[in-house]
PDB file of C-alpha atoms in Angstrom:
ATOM      1  CA  UNK A   1     105.461   6.360  87.145  1.00  0.00           C
ATOM      2  CA  UNK A   2     106.398   9.093  89.197  1.00  0.00           C
ATOM      3  CA  UNK A   3     104.401  12.075  87.542  1.00  0.00           C
ATOM      4  CA  UNK A   4     101.536  14.243  88.345  1.00  0.00           C
ATOM      5  CA  UNK A   5     100.105  15.291  84.820  1.00  0.00           C
ATOM      6  CA  UNK A   6      98.189  18.418  84.518  1.00  0.00           C
ATOM      7  CA  UNK A   7      95.893  19.581  81.585  1.00  0.00           C
ATOM      8  CA  UNK A   8      95.859  21.954  79.787  1.00  0.00           C
ATOM      9  CA  UNK A   9      99.274  23.708  80.215  1.00  0.00           C
ATOM     10  CA  UNK A  10      97.548  27.025  79.455  1.00  0.00           C
ATOM     11  CA  UNK A  11      94.241  28.560  79.417  1.00  0.00           C
ATOM     12  CA  UNK A  12      92.473  31.515  78.370  1.00  0.00           C
ATOM     13  CA  UNK A  13      89.105  32.065  79.278  1.00  0.00           C
ATOM     14  CA  UNK A  14      86.581  34.918  79.927  1.00  0.00           C
ATOM     15  CA  UNK A  15      84.548  35.949  82.676  1.00  0.00           C
ATOM     16  CA  UNK A  16      81.537  34.240  81.854  1.00  0.00           C
ATOM     17  CA  UNK A  17      83.057  31.210  80.864  1.00  0.00           C
ATOM     18  CA  UNK A  18      83.148  27.555  82.317  1.00  0.00           C
ATOM     19  CA  UNK A  19      86.047  25.839  82.180  1.00  0.00           C
ATOM     20  CA  UNK A  20      87.606  22.697  83.716  1.00  0.00           C
ATOM     21  CA  UNK A  21      91.311  21.923  84.759  1.00  0.00           C
ATOM     22  CA  UNK A  22      92.544  18.373  85.187  1.00  0.00           C
ATOM     23  CA  UNK A  23      95.132  16.080  87.484  1.00  0.00           C
ATOM     24  CA  UNK A  24      96.118  12.863  87.084  1.00  0.00           C
ATOM     25  CA  UNK A  25      98.493  10.793  89.321  1.00  0.00           C
ATOM     26  CA  UNK A  26      99.223   7.011  88.965  1.00  0.00           C
ATOM     27  CA  UNK A  27     101.512   6.625  92.266  1.00  0.00           C
ATOM     28  CA  UNK A  28      98.723   5.115  94.334  1.00  0.00           C
ATOM     29  CA  UNK A  29      98.665   8.439  96.161  1.00  0.00           C
ATOM     30  CA  UNK A  30      95.521   9.225  98.219  1.00  0.00           C
ATOM     31  CA  UNK A  31      96.135  12.744  99.093  1.00  0.00           C
ATOM     32  CA  UNK A  32      96.061  15.352  96.087  1.00  0.00           C
ATOM     33  CA  UNK A  33      95.610  19.313  96.425  1.00  0.00           C
ATOM     34  CA  UNK A  34      95.288  22.295  94.322  1.00  0.00           C
ATOM     35  CA  UNK A  35      97.577  25.236  94.911  1.00  0.00           C
ATOM     36  CA  UNK A  36      97.572  28.752  93.011  1.00  0.00           C
ATOM     37  CA  UNK A  37     100.722  30.807  92.656  1.00  0.00           C
ATOM     38  CA  UNK A  38     100.722  33.937  91.401  1.00  0.00           C
ATOM     39  CA  UNK A  39     103.926  35.480  89.530  1.00  0.00           C
ATOM     40  CA  UNK A  40     106.669  35.697  91.873  1.00  0.00           C
ATOM     41  CA  UNK A  41     104.877  34.692  95.157  1.00  0.00           C
ATOM     42  CA  UNK A  42     104.862  31.259  96.747  1.00  0.00           C
ATOM     43  CA  UNK A  43     101.915  28.647  95.827  1.00  0.00           C
ATOM     44  CA  UNK A  44      98.996  28.882  98.461  1.00  0.00           C
ATOM     45  CA  UNK A  45      97.081  26.142  99.086  1.00  0.00           C
ATOM     46  CA  UNK A  46      93.177  25.834  98.063  1.00  0.00           C
ATOM     47  CA  UNK A  47      92.087  22.360  98.419  1.00  0.00           C
ATOM     48  CA  UNK A  48      93.098  19.026 100.128  1.00  0.00           C
ATOM     49  CA  UNK A  49      91.594  15.816  99.047  1.00  0.00           C
ATOM     50  CA  UNK A  50      92.503  12.779 101.663  1.00  0.00           C
ATOM     51  CA  UNK A  51      90.941   9.290 100.123  1.00  0.00           C
ATOM     52  CA  UNK A  52      88.758  11.210  97.931  1.00  0.00           C
ATOM     53  CA  UNK A  53      87.329  13.256 100.228  1.00  0.00           C
ATOM     54  CA  UNK A  54      87.404  17.245 100.460  1.00  0.00           C
ATOM     55  CA  UNK A  55      89.679  17.754 103.986  1.00  0.00           C
ATOM     56  CA  UNK A  56      90.744  21.490 103.630  1.00  0.00           C
ATOM     57  CA  UNK A  57      88.958  24.319 101.733  1.00  0.00           C
ATOM     58  CA  UNK A  58      91.332  27.303 102.435  1.00  0.00           C
ATOM     59  CA  UNK A  59      88.234  29.502 102.170  1.00  0.00           C
ATOM     60  CA  UNK A  60      88.235  29.614  98.556  1.00  0.00           C
ATOM     61  CA  UNK A  61      85.396  31.373  96.517  1.00  0.00           C
ATOM     62  CA  UNK A  62      82.614  29.282  94.993  1.00  0.00           C
ATOM     63  CA  UNK A  63      83.551  30.042  91.664  1.00  0.00           C
ATOM     64  CA  UNK A  64      86.300  27.256  92.147  1.00  0.00           C
ATOM     65  CA  UNK A  65      84.766  24.121  92.525  1.00  0.00           C
ATOM     66  CA  UNK A  66      86.958  20.899  92.874  1.00  0.00           C
ATOM     67  CA  UNK A  67      85.916  17.146  92.546  1.00  0.00           C
ATOM     68  CA  UNK A  68      87.841  14.136  92.759  1.00  0.00           C
ATOM     69  CA  UNK A  69      86.431  11.397  90.648  1.00  0.00           C
ATOM     70  CA  UNK A  70      88.865   8.778  91.847  1.00  0.00           C
ATOM     71  CA  UNK A  71      91.568   8.464  93.623  1.00  0.00           C
ATOM     72  CA  UNK A  72      93.803   8.943  90.463  1.00  0.00           C
ATOM     73  CA  UNK A  73      92.049  12.304  89.284  1.00  0.00           C
ATOM     74  CA  UNK A  74      91.382  15.540  90.599  1.00  0.00           C
ATOM     75  CA  UNK A  75      89.429  18.176  88.776  1.00  0.00           C
ATOM     76  CA  UNK A  76      88.839  22.329  89.591  1.00  0.00           C
ATOM     77  CA  UNK A  77      85.877  23.509  87.833  1.00  0.00           C
ATOM     78  CA  UNK A  78      85.924  27.420  87.023  1.00  0.00           C
ATOM     79  CA  UNK A  79      83.190  29.596  86.520  1.00  0.00           C
ATOM     80  CA  UNK A  80      82.543  33.335  86.422  1.00  0.00           C
ATOM     81  CA  UNK A  81      86.188  34.129  87.056  1.00  0.00           C
ATOM     82  CA  UNK A  82      87.862  37.443  87.601  1.00  0.00           C
ATOM     83  CA  UNK A  83      90.828  38.631  86.189  1.00  0.00           C
ATOM     84  CA  UNK A  84      92.615  38.668  89.338  1.00  0.00           C
ATOM     85  CA  UNK A  85      92.286  34.754  89.349  1.00  0.00           C
ATOM     86  CA  UNK A  86      94.726  34.659  86.655  1.00  0.00           C
ATOM     87  CA  UNK A  87      97.585  32.589  88.062  1.00  0.00           C
ATOM     88  CA  UNK A  88      99.472  29.200  87.635  1.00  0.00           C
ATOM     89  CA  UNK A  89      97.360  26.512  88.944  1.00  0.00           C
ATOM     90  CA  UNK A  90      99.325  23.306  90.541  1.00  0.00           C
ATOM     91  CA  UNK A  91      98.307  20.498  91.528  1.00  0.00           C
ATOM     92  CA  UNK A  92     100.289  18.209  93.665  1.00  0.00           C
ATOM     93  CA  UNK A  93      99.947  14.777  95.381  1.00  0.00           C
ATOM     94  CA  UNK A  94     101.668  12.586  98.073  1.00  0.00           C
ATOM     95  CA  UNK A  95     100.935   8.999  99.718  1.00  0.00           C
ATOM     96  CA  UNK A  96      98.861  10.560 102.545  1.00  0.00           C
ATOM     97  CA  UNK A  97      98.638  13.571 104.342  1.00  0.00           C
ATOM     98  CA  UNK A  98     100.790  12.878 107.155  1.00  0.00           C
ATOM     99  CA  UNK A  99     103.339  15.619 107.832  1.00  0.00           C
ATOM    100  CA  UNK A 100     106.166  13.466 106.835  1.00  0.00           C
ATOM    101  CA  UNK A 101     104.697  12.983 103.376  1.00  0.00           C
ATOM    102  CA  UNK A 102     106.614  14.848 100.350  1.00  0.00           C
ATOM    103  CA  UNK A 103     104.604  16.493  97.678  1.00  0.00           C
ATOM    104  CA  UNK A 104     104.893  15.695  94.293  1.00  0.00           C
ATOM    105  CA  UNK A 105     103.544  18.619  91.929  1.00  0.00           C
ATOM    106  CA  UNK A 106     102.276  18.683  88.559  1.00  0.00           C
ATOM    107  CA  UNK A 107     103.747  20.993  85.959  1.00  0.00           C
ATOM    108  CA  UNK A 108     100.709  23.500  86.290  1.00  0.00           C
ATOM    109  CA  UNK A 109      97.953  25.128  84.628  1.00  0.00           C
ATOM    110  CA  UNK A 110      98.950  28.638  83.377  1.00  0.00           C
ATOM    111  CA  UNK A 111      95.239  30.406  83.795  1.00  0.00           C
ATOM    112  CA  UNK A 112      94.722  33.778  82.193  1.00  0.00           C
ATOM    113  CA  UNK A 113      91.197  35.518  82.962  1.00  0.00           C
ATOM    114  CA  UNK A 114      90.228  38.196  80.270  1.00  0.00           C
TER     115      UNK A 114
ATOM    116  CA  UNK B   1      99.590  30.217 112.581  1.00  0.00           C
ATOM    117  CA  UNK B   2     102.592  29.079 111.116  1.00  0.00           C
ATOM    118  CA  UNK B   3     104.537  31.422 109.095  1.00  0.00           C
ATOM    119  CA  UNK B   4     107.788  30.710 107.021  1.00  0.00           C
ATOM    120  CA  UNK B   5     109.977  33.473 106.151  1.00  0.00           C
ATOM    121  CA  UNK B   6     113.088  33.108 103.827  1.00  0.00           C
ATOM    122  CA  UNK B   7     116.117  35.593 103.614  1.00  0.00           C
ATOM    123  CA  UNK B   8     117.850  36.923 101.461  1.00  0.00           C
ATOM    124  CA  UNK B   9     114.832  37.238  98.931  1.00  0.00           C
ATOM    125  CA  UNK B  10     117.048  38.216  96.010  1.00  0.00           C
ATOM    126  CA  UNK B  11     120.623  36.651  96.055  1.00  0.00           C
ATOM    127  CA  UNK B  12     122.783  37.291  92.978  1.00  0.00           C
ATOM    128  CA  UNK B  13     126.053  35.088  93.233  1.00  0.00           C
ATOM    129  CA  UNK B  14     129.225  34.762  91.121  1.00  0.00           C
ATOM    130  CA  UNK B  15     130.169  31.305  89.628  1.00  0.00           C
ATOM    131  CA  UNK B  16     132.203  29.448  92.032  1.00  0.00           C
ATOM    132  CA  UNK B  17     131.295  31.118  95.527  1.00  0.00           C
ATOM    133  CA  UNK B  18     129.589  29.753  98.283  1.00  0.00           C
ATOM    134  CA  UNK B  19     126.482  31.385 100.042  1.00  0.00           C
ATOM    135  CA  UNK B  20     123.772  30.353 102.234  1.00  0.00           C
ATOM    136  CA  UNK B  21     119.507  30.933 102.084  1.00  0.00           C
ATOM    137  CA  UNK B  22     118.006  31.013 105.540  1.00  0.00           C
ATOM    138  CA  UNK B  23     114.694  29.643 106.379  1.00  0.00           C
ATOM    139  CA  UNK B  24     113.166  30.428 109.742  1.00  0.00           C
ATOM    140  CA  UNK B  25     109.356  29.416 111.009  1.00  0.00           C
ATOM    141  CA  UNK B  26     107.251  30.452 113.534  1.00  0.00           C
ATOM    142  CA  UNK B  27     106.004  27.533 115.653  1.00  0.00           C
ATOM    143  CA  UNK B  28     106.868  24.148 116.367  1.00  0.00           C
ATOM    144  CA  UNK B  29     107.470  21.905 113.545  1.00  0.00           C
ATOM    145  CA  UNK B  30     109.925  19.057 112.834  1.00  0.00           C
ATOM    146  CA  UNK B  31     109.157  18.593 109.073  1.00  0.00           C
ATOM    147  CA  UNK B  32     111.084  20.868 106.826  1.00  0.00           C
ATOM    148  CA  UNK B  33     110.935  20.839 102.960  1.00  0.00           C
ATOM    149  CA  UNK B  34     113.212  22.777 100.245  1.00  0.00           C
ATOM    150  CA  UNK B  35     111.861  22.913  96.590  1.00  0.00           C
ATOM    151  CA  UNK B  36     113.174  24.540  93.611  1.00  0.00           C
ATOM    152  CA  UNK B  37     111.211  26.406  90.643  1.00  0.00           C
ATOM    153  CA  UNK B  38     112.438  27.437  87.608  1.00  0.00           C
ATOM    154  CA  UNK B  39     110.738  30.533  86.063  1.00  0.00           C
ATOM    155  CA  UNK B  40     107.291  28.973  84.561  1.00  0.00           C
ATOM    156  CA  UNK B  41     107.764  25.551  85.813  1.00  0.00           C
ATOM    157  CA  UNK B  42     106.551  23.275  88.472  1.00  0.00           C
ATOM    158  CA  UNK B  43     107.999  22.626  92.032  1.00  0.00           C
ATOM    159  CA  UNK B  44     111.037  20.309  92.381  1.00  0.00           C
ATOM    160  CA  UNK B  45     111.177  18.811  95.542  1.00  0.00           C
ATOM    161  CA  UNK B  46     114.733  18.817  96.487  1.00  0.00           C
ATOM    162  CA  UNK B  47     115.118  17.792 100.240  1.00  0.00           C
ATOM    163  CA  UNK B  48     112.903  16.438 102.897  1.00  0.00           C
ATOM    164  CA  UNK B  49     114.225  17.330 106.636  1.00  0.00           C
ATOM    165  CA  UNK B  50     112.423  15.395 109.236  1.00  0.00           C
ATOM    166  CA  UNK B  51     114.448  15.791 112.289  1.00  0.00           C
ATOM    167  CA  UNK B  52     116.540  17.872 114.104  1.00  0.00           C
ATOM    168  CA  UNK B  53     119.822  18.007 113.324  1.00  0.00           C
ATOM    169  CA  UNK B  54     118.854  16.444 109.699  1.00  0.00           C
ATOM    170  CA  UNK B  55     121.415  17.057 107.073  1.00  0.00           C
ATOM    171  CA  UNK B  56     121.223  16.162 103.565  1.00  0.00           C
ATOM    172  CA  UNK B  57     123.329  16.800 100.456  1.00  0.00           C
ATOM    173  CA  UNK B  58     122.770  16.691  96.896  1.00  0.00           C
ATOM    174  CA  UNK B  59     125.481  17.700  94.451  1.00  0.00           C
ATOM    175  CA  UNK B  60     126.292  21.527  95.444  1.00  0.00           C
ATOM    176  CA  UNK B  61     123.200  21.974  97.896  1.00  0.00           C
ATOM    177  CA  UNK B  62     123.348  20.863 101.358  1.00  0.00           C
ATOM    178  CA  UNK B  63     120.312  21.431 103.772  1.00  0.00           C
ATOM    179  CA  UNK B  64     120.363  21.130 107.323  1.00  0.00           C
ATOM    180  CA  UNK B  65     117.354  22.028 110.059  1.00  0.00           C
ATOM    181  CA  UNK B  66     118.259  22.734 113.523  1.00  0.00           C
ATOM    182  CA  UNK B  67     114.405  22.526 115.304  1.00  0.00           C
ATOM    183  CA  UNK B  68     115.438  24.336 119.006  1.00  0.00           C
ATOM    184  CA  UNK B  69     116.067  27.618 116.933  1.00  0.00           C
ATOM    185  CA  UNK B  70     113.663  26.997 114.165  1.00  0.00           C
ATOM    186  CA  UNK B  71     115.984  27.533 111.196  1.00  0.00           C
ATOM    187  CA  UNK B  72     116.724  25.568 107.961  1.00  0.00           C
ATOM    188  CA  UNK B  73     119.698  26.453 105.892  1.00  0.00           C
ATOM    189  CA  UNK B  74     120.177  25.667 102.250  1.00  0.00           C
ATOM    190  CA  UNK B  75     124.169  25.828 101.706  1.00  0.00           C
ATOM    191  CA  UNK B  76     125.546  26.368  97.845  1.00  0.00           C
ATOM    192  CA  UNK B  77     128.563  25.337  97.315  1.00  0.00           C
ATOM    193  CA  UNK B  78     130.795  26.603  94.423  1.00  0.00           C
ATOM    194  CA  UNK B  79     127.832  28.055  92.430  1.00  0.00           C
ATOM    195  CA  UNK B  80     127.168  27.032  88.980  1.00  0.00           C
ATOM    196  CA  UNK B  81     124.412  28.874  86.662  1.00  0.00           C
ATOM    197  CA  UNK B  82     122.444  26.017  86.311  1.00  0.00           C
ATOM    198  CA  UNK B  83     121.335  26.627  90.149  1.00  0.00           C
ATOM    199  CA  UNK B  84     119.796  29.844  88.895  1.00  0.00           C
ATOM    200  CA  UNK B  85     116.350  29.284  90.050  1.00  0.00           C
ATOM    201  CA  UNK B  86     113.591  30.143  92.654  1.00  0.00           C
ATOM    202  CA  UNK B  87     114.128  28.238  96.030  1.00  0.00           C
ATOM    203  CA  UNK B  88     111.305  27.792  98.489  1.00  0.00           C
ATOM    204  CA  UNK B  89     111.315  26.390 102.074  1.00  0.00           C
ATOM    205  CA  UNK B  90     108.117  24.964 103.328  1.00  0.00           C
ATOM    206  CA  UNK B  91     106.922  23.421 106.730  1.00  0.00           C
ATOM    207  CA  UNK B  92     104.350  21.726 108.423  1.00  0.00           C
ATOM    208  CA  UNK B  93     102.854  22.438 111.756  1.00  0.00           C
ATOM    209  CA  UNK B  94     104.550  20.494 114.353  1.00  0.00           C
ATOM    210  CA  UNK B  95     103.068  18.309 117.328  1.00  0.00           C
ATOM    211  CA  UNK B  96      99.286  19.555 118.344  1.00  0.00           C
ATOM    212  CA  UNK B  97      99.077  21.451 115.230  1.00  0.00           C
ATOM    213  CA  UNK B  98      96.380  20.413 112.302  1.00  0.00           C
ATOM    214  CA  UNK B  99      98.548  19.254 109.623  1.00  0.00           C
ATOM    215  CA  UNK B 100      96.428  17.662 107.268  1.00  0.00           C
ATOM    216  CA  UNK B 101      98.927  18.153 104.427  1.00  0.00           C
ATOM    217  CA  UNK B 102      98.860  21.907 104.646  1.00  0.00           C
ATOM    218  CA  UNK B 103     102.287  23.063 103.365  1.00  0.00           C
ATOM    219  CA  UNK B 104     102.755  26.676 104.093  1.00  0.00           C
ATOM    220  CA  UNK B 105     105.859  28.269 101.967  1.00  0.00           C
ATOM    221  CA  UNK B 106     108.171  30.784 102.387  1.00  0.00           C
ATOM    222  CA  UNK B 107     108.257  33.798  99.795  1.00  0.00           C
ATOM    223  CA  UNK B 108     110.981  32.170  97.733  1.00  0.00           C
ATOM    224  CA  UNK B 109     114.313  32.971  97.115  1.00  0.00           C
ATOM    225  CA  UNK B 110     115.304  34.009  93.776  1.00  0.00           C
ATOM    226  CA  UNK B 111     118.888  33.229  92.862  1.00  0.00           C
ATOM    227  CA  UNK B 112     120.763  34.117  89.922  1.00  0.00           C
ATOM    228  CA  UNK B 113     124.351  32.799  89.214  1.00  0.00           C
ATOM    229  CA  UNK B 114     126.393  35.225  87.061  1.00  0.00           C
ATOM    230  CA  UNK B 115     129.694  34.199  85.266  1.00  0.00           C
TER     231      UNK B 115
END
């Protein structure tokens, strides 16, 4: 299994809603990532988890809350989002966080905030 | 802070022609990655270049890395329509940098191949 699975694929939410994005991998990878990608822009790193511990938070607003319940799962909890948060949210994993490690990306969740 | 720049940002090619996408990065790095992204889809890893002089080829695509010039190239040979996509290069900081898995992407090159 060489896949990173993200659910849901599409999400529409209001600014007062609470929702969660889910990401799962069964490749034995110990590093997992959340990236945000606006249309026609490159992905931007949000969070990195290494061995289930948060190792990088790229100054992301607190309305985004990551969680790594175990080595295979990564969640992104969303609360009180703004319309400008609408984007494609990509999860990725790699064996570890080392410089040589290739990232495997999931298919993403297309989020629209109304 | 590592910066990665690609050019061109838009590339319109005829089928059968050759072209090169360039990727420059700003700080010492010996790790360079190329990804492909189709519209509305995720990123597909194409190449991982891990040392100076590394060259990798897959089908009509060939990537190379020159760490002294801080330059990577993605060469397209005899383009076909199926290669139409956005291509990103990405790098991680090199010796002395705090890498921790932070991949910095170039702006992307939107490639369109016409009949």
